[in-house]
mmCIF file of C-alpha atoms in Angstrom:
data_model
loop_
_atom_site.group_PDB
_atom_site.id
_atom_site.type_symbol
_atom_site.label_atom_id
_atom_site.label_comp_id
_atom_site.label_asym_id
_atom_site.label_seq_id
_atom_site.Cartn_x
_atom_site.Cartn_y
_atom_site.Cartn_z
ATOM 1 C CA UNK A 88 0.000 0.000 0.000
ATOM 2 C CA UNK A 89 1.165 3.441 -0.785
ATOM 3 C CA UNK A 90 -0.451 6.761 1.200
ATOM 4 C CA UNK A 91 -0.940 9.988 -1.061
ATOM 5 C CA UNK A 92 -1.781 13.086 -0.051
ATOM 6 C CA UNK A 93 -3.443 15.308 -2.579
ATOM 7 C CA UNK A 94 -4.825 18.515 -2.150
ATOM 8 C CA UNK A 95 -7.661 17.517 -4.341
ATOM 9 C CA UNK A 96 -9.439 14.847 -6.003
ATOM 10 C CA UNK A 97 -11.703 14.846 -9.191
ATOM 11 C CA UNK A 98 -13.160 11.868 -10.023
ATOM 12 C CA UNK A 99 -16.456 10.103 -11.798
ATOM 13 C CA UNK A 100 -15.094 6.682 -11.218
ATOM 14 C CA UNK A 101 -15.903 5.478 -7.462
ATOM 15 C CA UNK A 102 -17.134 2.799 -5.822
ATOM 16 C CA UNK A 103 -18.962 2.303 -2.437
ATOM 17 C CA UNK A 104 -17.516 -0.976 -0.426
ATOM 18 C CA UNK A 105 -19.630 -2.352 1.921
ATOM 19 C CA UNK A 106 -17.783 -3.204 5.308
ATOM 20 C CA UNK A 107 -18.293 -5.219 8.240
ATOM 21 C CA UNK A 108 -16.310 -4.428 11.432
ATOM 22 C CA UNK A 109 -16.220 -4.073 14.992
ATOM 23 C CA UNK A 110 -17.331 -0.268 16.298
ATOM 24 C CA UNK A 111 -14.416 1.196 18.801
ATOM 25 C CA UNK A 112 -17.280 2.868 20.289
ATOM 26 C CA UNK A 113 -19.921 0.548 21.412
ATOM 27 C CA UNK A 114 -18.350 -2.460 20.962
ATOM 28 C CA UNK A 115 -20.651 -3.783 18.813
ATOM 29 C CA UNK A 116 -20.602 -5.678 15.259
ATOM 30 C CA UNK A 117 -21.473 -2.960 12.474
ATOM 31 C CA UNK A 118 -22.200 -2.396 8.714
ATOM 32 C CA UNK A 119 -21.504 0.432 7.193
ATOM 33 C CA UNK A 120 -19.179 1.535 3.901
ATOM 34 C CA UNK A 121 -16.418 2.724 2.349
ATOM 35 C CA UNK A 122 -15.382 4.922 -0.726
ATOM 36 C CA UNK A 123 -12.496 3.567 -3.217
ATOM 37 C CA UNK A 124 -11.544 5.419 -6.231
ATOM 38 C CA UNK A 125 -10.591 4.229 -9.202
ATOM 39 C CA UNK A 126 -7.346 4.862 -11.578
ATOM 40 C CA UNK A 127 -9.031 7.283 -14.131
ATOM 41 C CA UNK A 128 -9.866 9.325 -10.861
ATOM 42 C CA UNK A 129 -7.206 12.602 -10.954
ATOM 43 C CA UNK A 130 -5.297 14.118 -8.219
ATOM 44 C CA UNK A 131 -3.819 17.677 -8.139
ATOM 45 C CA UNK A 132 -0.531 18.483 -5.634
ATOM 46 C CA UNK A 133 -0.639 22.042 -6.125
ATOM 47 C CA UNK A 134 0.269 24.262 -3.416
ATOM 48 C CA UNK A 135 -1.994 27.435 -2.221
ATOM 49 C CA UNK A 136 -5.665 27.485 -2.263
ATOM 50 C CA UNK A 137 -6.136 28.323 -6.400
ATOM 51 C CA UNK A 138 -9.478 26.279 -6.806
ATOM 52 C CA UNK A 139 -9.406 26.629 -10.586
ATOM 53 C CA UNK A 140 -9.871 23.689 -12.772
ATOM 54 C CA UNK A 141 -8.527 25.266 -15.983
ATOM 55 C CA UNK A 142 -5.118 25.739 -14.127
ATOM 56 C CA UNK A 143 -4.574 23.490 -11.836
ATOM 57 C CA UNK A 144 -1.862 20.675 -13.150
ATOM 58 C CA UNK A 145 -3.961 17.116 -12.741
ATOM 59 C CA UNK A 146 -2.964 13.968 -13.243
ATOM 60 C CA UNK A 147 -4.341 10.382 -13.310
ATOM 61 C CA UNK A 148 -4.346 8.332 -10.219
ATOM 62 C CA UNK A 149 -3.840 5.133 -12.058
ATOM 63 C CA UNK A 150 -4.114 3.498 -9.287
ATOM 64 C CA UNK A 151 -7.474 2.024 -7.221
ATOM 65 C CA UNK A 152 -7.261 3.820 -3.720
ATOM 66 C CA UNK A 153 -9.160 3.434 -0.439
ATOM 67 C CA UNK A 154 -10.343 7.009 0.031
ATOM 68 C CA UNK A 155 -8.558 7.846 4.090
ATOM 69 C CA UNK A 156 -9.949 11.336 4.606
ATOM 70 C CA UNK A 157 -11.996 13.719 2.195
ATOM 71 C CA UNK A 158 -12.955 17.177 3.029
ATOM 72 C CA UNK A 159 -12.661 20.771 2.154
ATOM 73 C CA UNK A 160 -14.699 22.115 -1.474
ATOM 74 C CA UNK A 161 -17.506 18.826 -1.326
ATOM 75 C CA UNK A 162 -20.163 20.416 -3.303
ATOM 76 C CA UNK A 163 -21.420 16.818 -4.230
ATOM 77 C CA UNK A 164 -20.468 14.724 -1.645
ATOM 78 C CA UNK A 165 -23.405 14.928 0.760
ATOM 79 C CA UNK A 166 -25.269 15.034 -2.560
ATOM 80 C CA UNK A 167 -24.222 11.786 -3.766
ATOM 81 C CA UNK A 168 -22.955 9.828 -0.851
ATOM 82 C CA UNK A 169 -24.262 11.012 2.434
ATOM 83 C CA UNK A 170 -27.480 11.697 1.168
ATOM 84 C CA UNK A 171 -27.946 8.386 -0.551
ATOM 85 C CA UNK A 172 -26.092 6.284 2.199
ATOM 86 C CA UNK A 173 -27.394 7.804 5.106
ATOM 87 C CA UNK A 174 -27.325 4.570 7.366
ATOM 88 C CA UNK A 175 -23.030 4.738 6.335
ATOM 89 C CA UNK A 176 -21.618 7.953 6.464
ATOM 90 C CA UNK A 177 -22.898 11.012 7.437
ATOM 91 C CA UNK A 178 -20.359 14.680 7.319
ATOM 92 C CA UNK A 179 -18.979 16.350 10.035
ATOM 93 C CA UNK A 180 -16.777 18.833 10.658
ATOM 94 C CA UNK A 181 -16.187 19.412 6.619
ATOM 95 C CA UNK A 182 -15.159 15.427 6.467
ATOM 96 C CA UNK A 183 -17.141 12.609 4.989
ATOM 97 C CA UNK A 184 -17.019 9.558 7.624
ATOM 98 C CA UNK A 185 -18.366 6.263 7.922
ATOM 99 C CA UNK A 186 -20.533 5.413 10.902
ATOM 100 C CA UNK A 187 -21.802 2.787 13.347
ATOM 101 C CA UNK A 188 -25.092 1.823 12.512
ATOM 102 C CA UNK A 189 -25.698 1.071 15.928
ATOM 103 C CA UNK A 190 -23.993 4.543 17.941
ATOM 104 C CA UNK A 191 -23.271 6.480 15.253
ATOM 105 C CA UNK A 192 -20.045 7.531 15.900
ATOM 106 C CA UNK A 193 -17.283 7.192 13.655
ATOM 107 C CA UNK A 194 -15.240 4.318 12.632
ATOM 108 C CA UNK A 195 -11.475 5.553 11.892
ATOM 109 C CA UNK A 196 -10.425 4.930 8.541
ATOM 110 C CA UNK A 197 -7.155 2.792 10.238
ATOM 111 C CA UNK A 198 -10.316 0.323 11.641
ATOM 112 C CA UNK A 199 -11.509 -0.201 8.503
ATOM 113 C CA UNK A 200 -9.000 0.369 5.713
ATOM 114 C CA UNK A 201 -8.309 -3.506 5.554
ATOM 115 C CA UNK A 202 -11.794 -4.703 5.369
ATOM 116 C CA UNK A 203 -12.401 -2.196 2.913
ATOM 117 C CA UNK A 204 -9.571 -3.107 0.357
ATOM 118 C CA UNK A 205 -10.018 -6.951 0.844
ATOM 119 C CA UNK A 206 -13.634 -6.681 0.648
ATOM 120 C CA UNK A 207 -12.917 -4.151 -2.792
ATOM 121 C CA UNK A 208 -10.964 -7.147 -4.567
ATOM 122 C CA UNK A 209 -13.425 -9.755 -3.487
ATOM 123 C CA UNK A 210 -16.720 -8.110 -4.701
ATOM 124 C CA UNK A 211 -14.658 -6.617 -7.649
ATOM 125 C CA UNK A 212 -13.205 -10.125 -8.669
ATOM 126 C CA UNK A 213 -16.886 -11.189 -8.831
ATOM 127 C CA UNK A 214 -18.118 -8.247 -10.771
ATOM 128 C CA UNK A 215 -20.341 -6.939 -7.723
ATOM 129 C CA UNK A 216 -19.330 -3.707 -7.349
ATOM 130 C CA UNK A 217 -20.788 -0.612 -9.754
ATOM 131 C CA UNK A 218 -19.012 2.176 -10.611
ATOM 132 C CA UNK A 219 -21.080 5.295 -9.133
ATOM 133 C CA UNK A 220 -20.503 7.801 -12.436
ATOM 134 C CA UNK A 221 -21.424 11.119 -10.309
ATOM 135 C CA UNK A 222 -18.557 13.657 -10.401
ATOM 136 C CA UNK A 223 -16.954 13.599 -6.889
ATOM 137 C CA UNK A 224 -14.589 17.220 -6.426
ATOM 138 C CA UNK A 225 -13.241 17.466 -3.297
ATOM 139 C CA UNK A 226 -10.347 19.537 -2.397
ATOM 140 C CA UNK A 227 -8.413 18.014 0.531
ATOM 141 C CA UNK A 228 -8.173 14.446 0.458
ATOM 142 C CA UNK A 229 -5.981 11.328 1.662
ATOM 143 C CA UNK A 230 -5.450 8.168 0.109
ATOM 144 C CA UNK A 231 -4.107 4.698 0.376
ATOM 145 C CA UNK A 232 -2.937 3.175 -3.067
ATOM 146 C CA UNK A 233 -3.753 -0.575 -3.746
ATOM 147 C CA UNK A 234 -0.949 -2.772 -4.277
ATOM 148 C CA UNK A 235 -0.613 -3.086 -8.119
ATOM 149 C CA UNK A 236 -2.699 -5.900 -10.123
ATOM 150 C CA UNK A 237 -6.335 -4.716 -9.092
ATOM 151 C CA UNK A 238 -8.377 -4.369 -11.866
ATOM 152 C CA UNK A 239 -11.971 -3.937 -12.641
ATOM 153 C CA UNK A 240 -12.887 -3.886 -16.461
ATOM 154 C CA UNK A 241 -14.412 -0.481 -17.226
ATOM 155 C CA UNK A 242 -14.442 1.566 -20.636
ATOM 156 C CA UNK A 243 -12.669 4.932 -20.931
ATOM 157 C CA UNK A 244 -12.949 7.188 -23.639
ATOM 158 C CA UNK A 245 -11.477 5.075 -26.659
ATOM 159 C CA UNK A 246 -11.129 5.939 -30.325
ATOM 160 C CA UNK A 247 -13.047 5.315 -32.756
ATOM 161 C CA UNK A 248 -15.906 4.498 -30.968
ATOM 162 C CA UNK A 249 -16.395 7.500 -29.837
ATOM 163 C CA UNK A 250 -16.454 11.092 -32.126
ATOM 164 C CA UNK A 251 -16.237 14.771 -31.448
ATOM 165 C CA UNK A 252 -19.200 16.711 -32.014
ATOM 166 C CA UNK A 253 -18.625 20.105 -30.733
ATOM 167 C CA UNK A 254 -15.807 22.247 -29.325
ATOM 168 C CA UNK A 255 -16.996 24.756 -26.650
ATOM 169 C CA UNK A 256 -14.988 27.934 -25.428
ATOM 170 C CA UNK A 257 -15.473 28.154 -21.405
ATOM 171 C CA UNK A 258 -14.506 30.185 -18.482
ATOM 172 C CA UNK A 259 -13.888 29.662 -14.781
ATOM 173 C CA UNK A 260 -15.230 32.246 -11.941
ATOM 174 C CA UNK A 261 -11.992 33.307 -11.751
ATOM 175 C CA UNK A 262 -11.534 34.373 -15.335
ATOM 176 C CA UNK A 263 -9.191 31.368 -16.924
ATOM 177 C CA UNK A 264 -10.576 30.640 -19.988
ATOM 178 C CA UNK A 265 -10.196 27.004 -21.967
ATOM 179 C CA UNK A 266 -12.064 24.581 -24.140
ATOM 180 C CA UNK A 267 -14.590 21.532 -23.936
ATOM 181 C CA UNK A 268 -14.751 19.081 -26.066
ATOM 182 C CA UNK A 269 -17.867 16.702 -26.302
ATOM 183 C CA UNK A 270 -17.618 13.354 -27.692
ATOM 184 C CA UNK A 271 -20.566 10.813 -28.266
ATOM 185 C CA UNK A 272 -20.736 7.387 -28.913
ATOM 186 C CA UNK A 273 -23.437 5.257 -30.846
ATOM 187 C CA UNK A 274 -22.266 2.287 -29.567
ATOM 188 C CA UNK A 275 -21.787 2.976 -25.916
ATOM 189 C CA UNK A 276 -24.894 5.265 -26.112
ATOM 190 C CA UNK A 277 -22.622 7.362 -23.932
ATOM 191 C CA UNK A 278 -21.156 11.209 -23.779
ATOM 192 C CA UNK A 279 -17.946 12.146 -22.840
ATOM 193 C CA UNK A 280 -16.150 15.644 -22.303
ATOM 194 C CA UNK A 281 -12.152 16.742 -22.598
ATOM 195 C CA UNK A 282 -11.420 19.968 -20.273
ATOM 196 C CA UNK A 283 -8.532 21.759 -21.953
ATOM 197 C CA UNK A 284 -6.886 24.767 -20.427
ATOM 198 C CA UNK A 285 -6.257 28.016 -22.595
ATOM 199 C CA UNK A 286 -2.753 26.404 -23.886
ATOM 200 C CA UNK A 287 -4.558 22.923 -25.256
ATOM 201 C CA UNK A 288 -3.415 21.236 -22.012
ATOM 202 C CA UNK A 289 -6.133 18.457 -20.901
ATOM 203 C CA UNK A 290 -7.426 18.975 -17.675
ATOM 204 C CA UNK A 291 -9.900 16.158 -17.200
ATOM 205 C CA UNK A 292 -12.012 13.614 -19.107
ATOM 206 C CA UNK A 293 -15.358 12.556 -18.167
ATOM 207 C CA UNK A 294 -17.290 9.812 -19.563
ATOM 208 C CA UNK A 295 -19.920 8.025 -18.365
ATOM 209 C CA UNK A 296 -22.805 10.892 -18.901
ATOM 210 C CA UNK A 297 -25.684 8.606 -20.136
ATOM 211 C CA UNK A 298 -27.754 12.053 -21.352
ATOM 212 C CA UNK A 299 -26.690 15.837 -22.257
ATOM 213 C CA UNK A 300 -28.403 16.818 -18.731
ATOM 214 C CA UNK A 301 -25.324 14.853 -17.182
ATOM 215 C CA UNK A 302 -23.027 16.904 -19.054
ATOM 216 C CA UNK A 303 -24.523 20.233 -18.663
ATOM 217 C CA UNK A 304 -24.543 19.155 -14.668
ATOM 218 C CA UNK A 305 -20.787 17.748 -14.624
ATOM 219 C CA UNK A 306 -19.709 21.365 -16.774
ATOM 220 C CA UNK A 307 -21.645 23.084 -14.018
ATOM 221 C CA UNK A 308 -20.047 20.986 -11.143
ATOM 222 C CA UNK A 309 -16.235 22.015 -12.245
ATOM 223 C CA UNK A 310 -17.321 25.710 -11.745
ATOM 224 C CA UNK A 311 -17.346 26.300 -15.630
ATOM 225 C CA UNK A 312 -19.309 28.224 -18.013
ATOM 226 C CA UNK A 313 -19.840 27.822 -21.933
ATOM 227 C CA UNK A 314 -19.562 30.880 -23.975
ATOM 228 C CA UNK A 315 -19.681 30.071 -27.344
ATOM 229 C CA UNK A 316 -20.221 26.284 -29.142
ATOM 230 C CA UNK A 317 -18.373 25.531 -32.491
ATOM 231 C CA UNK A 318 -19.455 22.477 -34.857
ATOM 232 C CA UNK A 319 -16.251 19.784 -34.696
ATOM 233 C CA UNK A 320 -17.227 19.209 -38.455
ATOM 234 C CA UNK A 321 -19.388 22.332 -40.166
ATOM 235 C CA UNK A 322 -20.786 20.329 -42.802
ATOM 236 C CA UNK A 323 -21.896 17.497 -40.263
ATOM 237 C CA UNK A 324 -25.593 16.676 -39.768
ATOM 238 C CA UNK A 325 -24.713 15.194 -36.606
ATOM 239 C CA UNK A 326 -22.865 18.010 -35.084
ATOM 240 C CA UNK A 327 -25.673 20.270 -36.045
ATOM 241 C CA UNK A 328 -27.787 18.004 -34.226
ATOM 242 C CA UNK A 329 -25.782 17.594 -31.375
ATOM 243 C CA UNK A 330 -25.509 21.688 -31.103
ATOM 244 C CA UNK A 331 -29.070 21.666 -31.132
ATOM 245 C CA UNK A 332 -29.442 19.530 -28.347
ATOM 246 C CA UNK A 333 -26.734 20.952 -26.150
ATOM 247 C CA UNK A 334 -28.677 24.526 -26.984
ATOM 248 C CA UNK A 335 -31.792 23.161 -25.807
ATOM 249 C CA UNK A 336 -30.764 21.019 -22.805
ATOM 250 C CA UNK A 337 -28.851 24.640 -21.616
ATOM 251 C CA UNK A 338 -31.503 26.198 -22.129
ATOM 252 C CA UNK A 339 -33.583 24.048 -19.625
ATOM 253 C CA UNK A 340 -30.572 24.807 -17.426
ATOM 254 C CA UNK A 341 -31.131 28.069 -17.104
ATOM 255 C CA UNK A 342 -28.661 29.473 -20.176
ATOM 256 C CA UNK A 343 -29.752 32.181 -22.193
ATOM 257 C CA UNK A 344 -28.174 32.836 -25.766
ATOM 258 C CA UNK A 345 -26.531 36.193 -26.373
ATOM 259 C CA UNK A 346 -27.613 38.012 -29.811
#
C-alpha cells in the first residue's frame, strides 16, 4: 500500500464498499461503507488554495485507492454519498465519515481500511461492485494506493468508438478561460467531455454521462461556463444536431443565448 496526499481529487469513477467491522465505540458488530476510487480518478498536488480547474496541473491516479480522509470544497459529496447512504456515512466537521449503525459515531479509517480493500478485490473479482458515475470534487483528500494488479474492467474514452461533435470555449469564476470538447458514442450510447486549459493542455475527461443533462450538470459541477459552441465538423448533420441539443438542454438549465 502506498499513502498519497493530494490537495484535491476529481473523479467520476468510485465505488462504495460495503464493510463489516467491529465499532471502537460501542463495541458492537457494524455495517456500514467505504469509498475507493478508481485509476481514471485525478489528483492535483498544487500548493496554495487556487481552486481553478482550468489551471490546476492534474494527473491520473492510475491506481485504485481506499479514500482515508476527504474534506474541504464537497459540493457533491453529501449530494451523492451522504445523502444516498445515510445509514453509512454522514459529514462532520467538513469530512465525509463512515458510521456505526448502531452509535453512530465514527469508525477511523485505520479500523476499517483492511476490510475495505479486501472486501474491494473480493466483490470486484466477482463483478459486484458498480461504478457510481457522479462527479466527486473534493479539495483536501488522503489516500491509500492498492498494491498493483487490481483491476476492474471499465471503458474509458477510446477511439473510434467515440467522435467529437462540438468544441466549446469556457470560463472559470476566476476568469481562466479554456475549451470543452464533447464526444458521443453510438455504440456505448454514452457522452464524454475533454477539459482543456487556454494552452490545449487536458485537464480532465469525463465519460460516463448517459444524457446531455449529465453533461450540462458535470460542466456546471467544475465551476465552468460555456460561452460560445463551435461544430467539430461544419458540414456534419450530426454536429448540427448535437448543437441543437446541447442549446436546448442549456436552455432548460437556465442558459440564455446572447444576440
Amino acid at each position: 500500500m502506498h499513502l498519497t496526499h493530494s490537495r484535491s481529487l476529481l473523479t467520476k469513477e468510485w465505488y462504495k464498499v460495503p464493510i463489516s467491522s467491529d465499532c471502537p465505540g460501542c463495541g458492537a458488530q457494524t455495517r456500514s461503507a467505504s469509498i475507493v476510487v478508481g485509476p481514471s480518478s485525478l489528483v492535483n498536488a498544487a500548493d496554495g488554495s487556487e481552486d481553478d480547474v482550468l489551471k490546476r496541473p492534474w494527473t491520473p491516479l492510475d491506481a485504485f485507492a481506499f479514500v482515508e480522509s476527504l474534506g474541504g470544497r464537497t459540493k457533491n459529496v453529501e449530494q451523492f454519498i451522504v445523502n444516498r447512504f445515510h445509514s453509512a456515512f454522514e459529514f462532520r466537521n467538513d469530512h465525509l465519515l463512515s458510521i456505526c449503525e448502531h452509535c453512530g459515531e465514527n469508525l477511523s479509517p485505520a479500523a476499517i481500511r483492511s476490510a475495505a480493500m479486501n472486501g474491494f478485490v473480493r466483490l470486484g473479482q466477482k463483478g459486484l461492485l458498480v461504478n457510481e458515475r457522479m462527479l466527486l470534487f473534493a479539495s483536501h483528500v488522503v489516500l491509500t494506493e492498492f498494491h498493483g494488479g487490481t483491476s476492474i474492467d471499465e471503458s474509458g474514452l477510446p477511439h473510434p468508438d467515440y467522435a467529437l461533435m462540438l468544441i466549446c470555449d469556457a470560463g472559470s469564476a476566476c476568469g481562466e478561460t479554456g475549451t470543452i470538447e464533447l464526444w458521443h458514442s453510438i455504440a456505448r450510447n454514452d457522452y464524454a467531455i475533454l477539459v482543456k486549459g487556454h494552452e490545449g493542455r487536458e485537464m480532465f475527461r469525463g465519460a460516463f454521462n448517459d444524457d446531455l443533462e449529465d453533461v450540462v450538470t458535470t460542466i456546471s459541477d467544475l465551476g465552468l461556463v460555456l460561452t460560445q459552441l463551435h461544430l467539430a465538423q461544419a458540414s456534419s448533420p450530426y454536429c448540427q444536431l448535437a448543437r441543437d441539443l446541447l442549446l436546448e438542454t442549456l436552455a432548460h438549465a437556465g442558459y440564455r443565448q446572447e444576440n
